[in-house]
PDB file of N, CA and C in Angstrom:
ATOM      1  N   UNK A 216      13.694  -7.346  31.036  1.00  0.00           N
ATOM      2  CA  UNK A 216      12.439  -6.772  30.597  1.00  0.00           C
ATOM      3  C   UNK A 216      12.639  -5.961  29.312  1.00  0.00           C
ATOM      4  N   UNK A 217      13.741  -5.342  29.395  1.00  0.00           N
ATOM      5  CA  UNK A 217      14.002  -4.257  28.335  1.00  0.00           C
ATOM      6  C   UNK A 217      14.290  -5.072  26.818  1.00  0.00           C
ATOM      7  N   UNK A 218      14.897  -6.338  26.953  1.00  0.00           N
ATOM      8  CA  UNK A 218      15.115  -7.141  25.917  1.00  0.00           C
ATOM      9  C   UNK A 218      13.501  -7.884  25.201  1.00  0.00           C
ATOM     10  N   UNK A 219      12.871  -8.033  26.071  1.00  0.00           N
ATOM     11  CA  UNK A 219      11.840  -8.888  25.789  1.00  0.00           C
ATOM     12  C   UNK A 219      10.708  -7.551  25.020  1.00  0.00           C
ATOM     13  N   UNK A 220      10.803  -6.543  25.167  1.00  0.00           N
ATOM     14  CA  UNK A 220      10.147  -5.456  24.837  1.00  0.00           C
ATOM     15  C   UNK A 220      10.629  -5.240  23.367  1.00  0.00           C
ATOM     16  N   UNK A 221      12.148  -5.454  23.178  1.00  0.00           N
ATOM     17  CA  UNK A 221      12.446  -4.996  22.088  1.00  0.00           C
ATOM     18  C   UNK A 221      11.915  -6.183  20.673  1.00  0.00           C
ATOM     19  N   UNK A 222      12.580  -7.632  21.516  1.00  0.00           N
ATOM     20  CA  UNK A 222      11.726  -8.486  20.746  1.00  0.00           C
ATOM     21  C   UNK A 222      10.793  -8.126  20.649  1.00  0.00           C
ATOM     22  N   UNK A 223       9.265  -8.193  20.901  1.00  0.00           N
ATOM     23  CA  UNK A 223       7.925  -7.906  20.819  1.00  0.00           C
ATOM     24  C   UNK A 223       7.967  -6.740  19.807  1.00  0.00           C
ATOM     25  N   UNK A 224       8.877  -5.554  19.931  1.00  0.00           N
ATOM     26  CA  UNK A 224       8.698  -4.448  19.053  1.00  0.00           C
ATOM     27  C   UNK A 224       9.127  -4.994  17.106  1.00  0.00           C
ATOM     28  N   UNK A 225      10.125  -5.937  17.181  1.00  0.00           N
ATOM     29  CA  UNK A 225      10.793  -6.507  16.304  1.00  0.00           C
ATOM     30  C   UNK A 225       9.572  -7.494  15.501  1.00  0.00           C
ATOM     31  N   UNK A 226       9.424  -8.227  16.282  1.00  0.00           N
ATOM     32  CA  UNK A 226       8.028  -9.136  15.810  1.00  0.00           C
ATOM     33  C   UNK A 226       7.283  -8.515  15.108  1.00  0.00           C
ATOM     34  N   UNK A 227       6.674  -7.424  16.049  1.00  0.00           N
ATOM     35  CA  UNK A 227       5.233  -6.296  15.163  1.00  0.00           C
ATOM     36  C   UNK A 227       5.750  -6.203  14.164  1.00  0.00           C
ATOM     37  N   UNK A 228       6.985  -5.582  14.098  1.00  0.00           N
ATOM     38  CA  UNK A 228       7.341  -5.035  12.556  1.00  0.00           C
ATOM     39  C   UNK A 228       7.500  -5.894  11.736  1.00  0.00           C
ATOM     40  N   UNK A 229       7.960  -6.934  11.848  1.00  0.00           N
ATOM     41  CA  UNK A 229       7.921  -7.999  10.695  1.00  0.00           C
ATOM     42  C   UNK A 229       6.863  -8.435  10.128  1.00  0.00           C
ATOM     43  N   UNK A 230       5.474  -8.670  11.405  1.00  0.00           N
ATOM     44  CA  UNK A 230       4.524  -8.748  10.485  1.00  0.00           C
ATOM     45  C   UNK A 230       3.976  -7.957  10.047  1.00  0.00           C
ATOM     46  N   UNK A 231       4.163  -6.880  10.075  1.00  0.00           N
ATOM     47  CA  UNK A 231       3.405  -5.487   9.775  1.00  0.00           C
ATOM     48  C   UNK A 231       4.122  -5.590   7.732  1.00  0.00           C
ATOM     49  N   UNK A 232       5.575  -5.627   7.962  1.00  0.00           N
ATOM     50  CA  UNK A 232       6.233  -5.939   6.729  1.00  0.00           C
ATOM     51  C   UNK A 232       5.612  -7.355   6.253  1.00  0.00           C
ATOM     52  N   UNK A 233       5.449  -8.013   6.688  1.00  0.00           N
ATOM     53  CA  UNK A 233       4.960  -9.263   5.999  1.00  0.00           C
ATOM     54  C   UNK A 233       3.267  -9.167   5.117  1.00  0.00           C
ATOM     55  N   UNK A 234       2.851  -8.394   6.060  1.00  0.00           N
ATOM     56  CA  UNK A 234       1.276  -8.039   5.947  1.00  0.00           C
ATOM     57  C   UNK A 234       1.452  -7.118   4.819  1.00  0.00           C
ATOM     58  N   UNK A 235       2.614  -5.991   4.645  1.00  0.00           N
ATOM     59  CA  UNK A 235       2.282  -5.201   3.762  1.00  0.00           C
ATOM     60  C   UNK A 235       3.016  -5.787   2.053  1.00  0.00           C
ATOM     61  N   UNK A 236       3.731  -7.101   2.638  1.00  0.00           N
ATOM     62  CA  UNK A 236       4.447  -7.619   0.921  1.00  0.00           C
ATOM     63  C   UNK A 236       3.183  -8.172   0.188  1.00  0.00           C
ATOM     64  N   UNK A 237       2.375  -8.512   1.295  1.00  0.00           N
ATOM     65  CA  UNK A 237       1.234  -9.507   1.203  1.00  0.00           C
ATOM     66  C   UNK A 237       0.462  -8.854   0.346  1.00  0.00           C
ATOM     67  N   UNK A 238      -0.491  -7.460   0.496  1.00  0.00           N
ATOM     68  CA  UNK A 238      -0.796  -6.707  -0.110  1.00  0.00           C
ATOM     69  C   UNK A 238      -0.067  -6.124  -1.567  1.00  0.00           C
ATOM     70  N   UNK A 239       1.153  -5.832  -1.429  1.00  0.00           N
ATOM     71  CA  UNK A 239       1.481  -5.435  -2.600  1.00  0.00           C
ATOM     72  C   UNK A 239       1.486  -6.268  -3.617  1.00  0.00           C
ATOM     73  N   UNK A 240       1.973  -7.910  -3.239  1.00  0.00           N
ATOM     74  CA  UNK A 240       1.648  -9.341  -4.125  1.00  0.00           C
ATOM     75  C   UNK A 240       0.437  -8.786  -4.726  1.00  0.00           C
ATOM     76  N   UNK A 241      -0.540  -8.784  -3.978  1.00  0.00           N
ATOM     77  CA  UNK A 241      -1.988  -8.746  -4.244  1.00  0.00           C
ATOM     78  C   UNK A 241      -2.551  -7.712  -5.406  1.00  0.00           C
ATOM     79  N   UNK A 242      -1.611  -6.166  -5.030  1.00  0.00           N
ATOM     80  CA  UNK A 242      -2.006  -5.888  -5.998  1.00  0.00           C
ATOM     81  C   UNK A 242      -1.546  -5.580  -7.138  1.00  0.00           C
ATOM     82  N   UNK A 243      -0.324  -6.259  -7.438  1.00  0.00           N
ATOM     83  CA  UNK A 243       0.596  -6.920  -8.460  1.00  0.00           C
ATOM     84  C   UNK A 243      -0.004  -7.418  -9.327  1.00  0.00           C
ATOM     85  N   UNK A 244      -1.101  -8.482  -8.788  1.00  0.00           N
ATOM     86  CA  UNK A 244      -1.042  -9.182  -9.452  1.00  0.00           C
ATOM     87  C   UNK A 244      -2.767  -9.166  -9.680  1.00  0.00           C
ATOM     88  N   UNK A 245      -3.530  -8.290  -9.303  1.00  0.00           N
ATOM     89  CA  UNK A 245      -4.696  -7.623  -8.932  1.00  0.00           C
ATOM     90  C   UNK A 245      -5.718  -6.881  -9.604  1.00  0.00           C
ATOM     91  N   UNK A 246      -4.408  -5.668  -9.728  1.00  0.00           N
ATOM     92  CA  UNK A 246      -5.269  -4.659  -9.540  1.00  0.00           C
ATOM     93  C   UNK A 246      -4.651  -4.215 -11.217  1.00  0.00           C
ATOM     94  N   UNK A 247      -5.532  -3.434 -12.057  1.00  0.00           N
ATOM     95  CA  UNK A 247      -5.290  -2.987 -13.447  1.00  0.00           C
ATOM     96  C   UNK A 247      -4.761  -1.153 -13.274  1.00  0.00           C
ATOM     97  N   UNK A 248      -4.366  -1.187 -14.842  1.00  0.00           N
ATOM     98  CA  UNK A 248      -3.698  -0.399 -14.925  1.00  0.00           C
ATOM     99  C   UNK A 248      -4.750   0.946 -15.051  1.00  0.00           C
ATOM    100  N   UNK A 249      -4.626   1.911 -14.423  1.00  0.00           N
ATOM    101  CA  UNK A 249      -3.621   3.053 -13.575  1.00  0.00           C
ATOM    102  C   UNK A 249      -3.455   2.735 -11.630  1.00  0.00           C
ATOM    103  N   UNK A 250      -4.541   1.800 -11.249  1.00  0.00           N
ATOM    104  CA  UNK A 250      -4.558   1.704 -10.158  1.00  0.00           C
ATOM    105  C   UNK A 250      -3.401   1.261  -9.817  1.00  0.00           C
ATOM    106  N   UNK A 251      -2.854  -0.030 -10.768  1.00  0.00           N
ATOM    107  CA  UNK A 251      -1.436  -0.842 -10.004  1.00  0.00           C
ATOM    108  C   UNK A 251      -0.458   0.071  -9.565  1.00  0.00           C
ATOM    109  N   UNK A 252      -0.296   1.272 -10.703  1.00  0.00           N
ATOM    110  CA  UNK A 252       0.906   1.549 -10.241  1.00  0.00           C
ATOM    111  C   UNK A 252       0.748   3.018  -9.347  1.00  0.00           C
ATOM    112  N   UNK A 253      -0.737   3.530  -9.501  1.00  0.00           N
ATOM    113  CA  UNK A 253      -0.895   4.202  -8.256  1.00  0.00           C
ATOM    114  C   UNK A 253      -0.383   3.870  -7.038  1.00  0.00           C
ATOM    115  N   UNK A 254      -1.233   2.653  -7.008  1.00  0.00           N
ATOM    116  CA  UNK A 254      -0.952   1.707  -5.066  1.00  0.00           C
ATOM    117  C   UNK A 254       0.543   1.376  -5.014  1.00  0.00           C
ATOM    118  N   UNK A 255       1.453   0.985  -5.974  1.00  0.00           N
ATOM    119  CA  UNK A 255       2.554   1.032  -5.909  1.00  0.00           C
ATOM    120  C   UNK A 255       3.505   2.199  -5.881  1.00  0.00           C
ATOM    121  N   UNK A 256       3.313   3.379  -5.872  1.00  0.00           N
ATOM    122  CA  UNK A 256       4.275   4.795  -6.005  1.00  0.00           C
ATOM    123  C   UNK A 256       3.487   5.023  -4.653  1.00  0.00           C
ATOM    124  N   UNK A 257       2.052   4.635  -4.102  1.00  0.00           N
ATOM    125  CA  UNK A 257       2.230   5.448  -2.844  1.00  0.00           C
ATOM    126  C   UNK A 257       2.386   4.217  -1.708  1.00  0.00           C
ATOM    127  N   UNK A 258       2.706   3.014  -1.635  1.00  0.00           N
ATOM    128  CA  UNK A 258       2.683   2.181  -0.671  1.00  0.00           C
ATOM    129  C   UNK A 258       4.169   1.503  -0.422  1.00  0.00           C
ATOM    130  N   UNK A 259       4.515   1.124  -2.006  1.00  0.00           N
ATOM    131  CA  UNK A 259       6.008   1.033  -2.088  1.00  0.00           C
ATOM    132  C   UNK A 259       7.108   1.886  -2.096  1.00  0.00           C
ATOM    133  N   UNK A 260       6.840   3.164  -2.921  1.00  0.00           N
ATOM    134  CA  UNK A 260       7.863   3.850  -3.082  1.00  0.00           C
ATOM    135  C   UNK A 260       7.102   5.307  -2.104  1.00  0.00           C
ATOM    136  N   UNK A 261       6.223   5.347  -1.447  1.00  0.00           N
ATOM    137  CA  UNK A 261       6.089   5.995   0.108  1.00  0.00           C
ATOM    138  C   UNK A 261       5.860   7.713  -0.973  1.00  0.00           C
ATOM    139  N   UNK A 262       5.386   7.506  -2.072  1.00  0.00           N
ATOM    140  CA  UNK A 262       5.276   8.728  -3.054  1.00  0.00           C
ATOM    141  C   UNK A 262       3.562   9.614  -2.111  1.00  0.00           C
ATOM    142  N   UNK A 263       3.527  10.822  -1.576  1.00  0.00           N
ATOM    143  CA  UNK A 263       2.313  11.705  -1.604  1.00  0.00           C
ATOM    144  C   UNK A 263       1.698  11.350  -2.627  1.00  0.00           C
ATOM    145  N   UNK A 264      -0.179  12.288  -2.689  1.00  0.00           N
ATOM    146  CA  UNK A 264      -0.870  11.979  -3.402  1.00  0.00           C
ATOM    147  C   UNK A 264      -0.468  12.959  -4.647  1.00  0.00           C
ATOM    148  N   UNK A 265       0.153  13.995  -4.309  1.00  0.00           N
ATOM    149  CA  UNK A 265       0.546  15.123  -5.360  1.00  0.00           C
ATOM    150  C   UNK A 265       1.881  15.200  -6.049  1.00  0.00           C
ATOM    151  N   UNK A 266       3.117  14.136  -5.454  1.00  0.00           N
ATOM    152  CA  UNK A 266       4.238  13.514  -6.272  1.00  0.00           C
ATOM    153  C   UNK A 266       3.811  12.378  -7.403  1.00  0.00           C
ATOM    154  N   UNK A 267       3.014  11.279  -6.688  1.00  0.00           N
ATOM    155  CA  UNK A 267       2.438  10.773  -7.561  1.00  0.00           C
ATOM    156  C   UNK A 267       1.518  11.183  -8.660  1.00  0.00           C
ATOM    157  N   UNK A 268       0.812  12.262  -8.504  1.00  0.00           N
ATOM    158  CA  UNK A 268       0.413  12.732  -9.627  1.00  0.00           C
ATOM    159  C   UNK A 268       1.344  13.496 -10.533  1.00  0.00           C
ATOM    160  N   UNK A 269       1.943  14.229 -10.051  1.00  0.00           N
ATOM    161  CA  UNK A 269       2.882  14.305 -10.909  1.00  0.00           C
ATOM    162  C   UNK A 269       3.735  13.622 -11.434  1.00  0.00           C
ATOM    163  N   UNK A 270       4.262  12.841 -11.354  1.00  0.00           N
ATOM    164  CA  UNK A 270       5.345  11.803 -11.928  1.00  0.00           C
ATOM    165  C   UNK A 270       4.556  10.891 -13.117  1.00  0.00           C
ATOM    166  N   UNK A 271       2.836  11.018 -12.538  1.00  0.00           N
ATOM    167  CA  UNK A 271       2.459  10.290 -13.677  1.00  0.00           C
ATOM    168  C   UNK A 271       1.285  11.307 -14.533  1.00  0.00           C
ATOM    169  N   UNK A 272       1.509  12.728 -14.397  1.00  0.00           N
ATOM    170  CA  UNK A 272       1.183  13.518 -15.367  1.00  0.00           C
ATOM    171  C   UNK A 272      -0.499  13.497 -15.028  1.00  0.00           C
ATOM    172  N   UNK A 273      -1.031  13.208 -13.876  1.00  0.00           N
ATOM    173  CA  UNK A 273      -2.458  13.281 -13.454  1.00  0.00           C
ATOM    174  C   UNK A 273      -3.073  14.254 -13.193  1.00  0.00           C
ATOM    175  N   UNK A 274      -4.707  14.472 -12.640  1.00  0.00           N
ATOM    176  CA  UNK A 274      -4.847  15.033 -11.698  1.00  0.00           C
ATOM    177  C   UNK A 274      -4.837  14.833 -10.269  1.00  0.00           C
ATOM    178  N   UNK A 275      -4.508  15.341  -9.373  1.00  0.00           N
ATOM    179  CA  UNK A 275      -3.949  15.137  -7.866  1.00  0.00           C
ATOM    180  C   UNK A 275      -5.530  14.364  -7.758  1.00  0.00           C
ATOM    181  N   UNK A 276      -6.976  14.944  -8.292  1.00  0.00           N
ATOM    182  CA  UNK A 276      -8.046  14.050  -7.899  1.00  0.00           C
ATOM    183  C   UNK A 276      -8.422  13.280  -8.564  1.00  0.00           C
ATOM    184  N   UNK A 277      -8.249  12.724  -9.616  1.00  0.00           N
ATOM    185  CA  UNK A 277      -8.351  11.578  -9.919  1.00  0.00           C
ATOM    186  C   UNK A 277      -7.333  10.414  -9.899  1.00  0.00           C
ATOM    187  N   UNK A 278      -5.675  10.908  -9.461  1.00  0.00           N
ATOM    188  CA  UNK A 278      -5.156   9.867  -8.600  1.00  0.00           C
ATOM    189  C   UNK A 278      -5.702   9.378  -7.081  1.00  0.00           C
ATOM    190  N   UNK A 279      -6.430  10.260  -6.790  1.00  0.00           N
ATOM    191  CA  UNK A 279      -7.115   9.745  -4.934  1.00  0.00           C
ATOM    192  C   UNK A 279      -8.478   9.063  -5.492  1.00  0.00           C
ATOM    193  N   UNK A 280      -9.124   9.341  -6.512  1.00  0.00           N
ATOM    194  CA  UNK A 280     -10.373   8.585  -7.010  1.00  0.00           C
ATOM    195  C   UNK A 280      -9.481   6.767  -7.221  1.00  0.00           C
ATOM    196  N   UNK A 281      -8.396   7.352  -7.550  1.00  0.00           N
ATOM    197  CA  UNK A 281      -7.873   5.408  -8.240  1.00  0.00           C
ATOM    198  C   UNK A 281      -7.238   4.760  -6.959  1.00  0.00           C
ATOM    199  N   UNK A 282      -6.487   5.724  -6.015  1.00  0.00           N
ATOM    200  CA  UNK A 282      -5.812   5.051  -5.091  1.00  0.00           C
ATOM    201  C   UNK A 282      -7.402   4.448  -4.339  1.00  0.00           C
ATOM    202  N   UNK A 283      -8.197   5.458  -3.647  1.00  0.00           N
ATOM    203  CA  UNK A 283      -9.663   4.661  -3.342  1.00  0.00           C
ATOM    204  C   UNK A 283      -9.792   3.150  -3.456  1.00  0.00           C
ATOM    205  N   UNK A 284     -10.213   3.670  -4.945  1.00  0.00           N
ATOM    206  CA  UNK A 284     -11.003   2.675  -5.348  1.00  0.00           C
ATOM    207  C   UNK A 284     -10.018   1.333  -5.353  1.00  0.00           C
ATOM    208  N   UNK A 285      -8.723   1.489  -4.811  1.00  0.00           N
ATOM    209  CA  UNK A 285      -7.812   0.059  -5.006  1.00  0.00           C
ATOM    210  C   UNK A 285      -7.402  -0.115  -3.980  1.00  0.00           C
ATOM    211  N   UNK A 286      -7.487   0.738  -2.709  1.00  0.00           N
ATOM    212  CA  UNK A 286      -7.786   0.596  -1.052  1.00  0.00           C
ATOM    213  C   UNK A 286      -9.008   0.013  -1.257  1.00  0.00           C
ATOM    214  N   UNK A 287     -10.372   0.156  -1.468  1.00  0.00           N
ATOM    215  CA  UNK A 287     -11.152  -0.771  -1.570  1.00  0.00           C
ATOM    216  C   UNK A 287     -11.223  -1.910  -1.723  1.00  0.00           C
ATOM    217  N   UNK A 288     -10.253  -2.166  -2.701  1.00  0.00           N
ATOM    218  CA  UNK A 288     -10.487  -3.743  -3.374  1.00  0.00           C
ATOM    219  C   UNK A 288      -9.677  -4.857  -2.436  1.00  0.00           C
ATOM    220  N   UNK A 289      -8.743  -3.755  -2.495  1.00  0.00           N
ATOM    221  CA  UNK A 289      -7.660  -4.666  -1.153  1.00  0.00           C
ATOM    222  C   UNK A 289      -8.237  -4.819   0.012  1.00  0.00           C
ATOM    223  N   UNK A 290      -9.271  -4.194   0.640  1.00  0.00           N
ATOM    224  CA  UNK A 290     -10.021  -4.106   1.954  1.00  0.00           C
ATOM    225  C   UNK A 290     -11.057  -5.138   1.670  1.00  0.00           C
ATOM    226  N   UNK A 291     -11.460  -5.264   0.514  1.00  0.00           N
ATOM    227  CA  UNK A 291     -12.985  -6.239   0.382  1.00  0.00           C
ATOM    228  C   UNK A 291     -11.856  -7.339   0.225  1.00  0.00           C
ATOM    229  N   UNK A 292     -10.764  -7.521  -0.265  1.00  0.00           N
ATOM    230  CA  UNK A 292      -9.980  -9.310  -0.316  1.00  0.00           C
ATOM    231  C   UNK A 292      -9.851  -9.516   0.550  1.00  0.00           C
ATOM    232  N   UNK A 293      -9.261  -8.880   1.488  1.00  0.00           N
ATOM    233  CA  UNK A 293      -8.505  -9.102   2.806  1.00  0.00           C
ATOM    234  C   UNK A 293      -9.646  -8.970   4.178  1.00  0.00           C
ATOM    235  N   UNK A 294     -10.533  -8.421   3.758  1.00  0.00           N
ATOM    236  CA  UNK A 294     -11.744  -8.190   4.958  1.00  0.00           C
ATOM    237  C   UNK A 294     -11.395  -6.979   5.889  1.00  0.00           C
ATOM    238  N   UNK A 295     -10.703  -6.193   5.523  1.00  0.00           N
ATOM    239  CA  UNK A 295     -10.312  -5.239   6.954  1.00  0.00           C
ATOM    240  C   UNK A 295     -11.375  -4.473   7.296  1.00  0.00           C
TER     241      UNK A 295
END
């Protein structure tokens, strides 16, 4: 039982990783510039909303206005 649990736990995560390369493809190849590399410092490189603004010299609210608006776009492609 304990094996078959761990498989099942192993699975989720792969597609969970698969689901999330899927997205980042997407908005690679997507989404324009400041959003791309917003969604990329906080999805890929796991950056807060206030590291990412800093690293790219923002304001903390108008990086959450761009991350938004490119969670949006990815939600209207994908249907979530």
């Amino acid at each position: 039982l304990y094996s078959m649990d761990v498989e099942s736990d192993w699975q989720h995560a792969e597609q969970r990783m698969d689901m999330l390369e899927t997205l980042c493809d997407y908005a690679d190849k997507n989404l324009h510039e400041p959003h791309r590399t917003i969604f990329q410092l906080r999805f890929e490189e796991g950056l807060k909303l206030k590291d990412n603004a800093n690293r790219l010299d923002m304001n903390v609210k108008t990086v959450f206005k761009y991350l938004g608006q490119s969670i949006q776009s990815v939600q209207k492609q994908f249907k979530f």
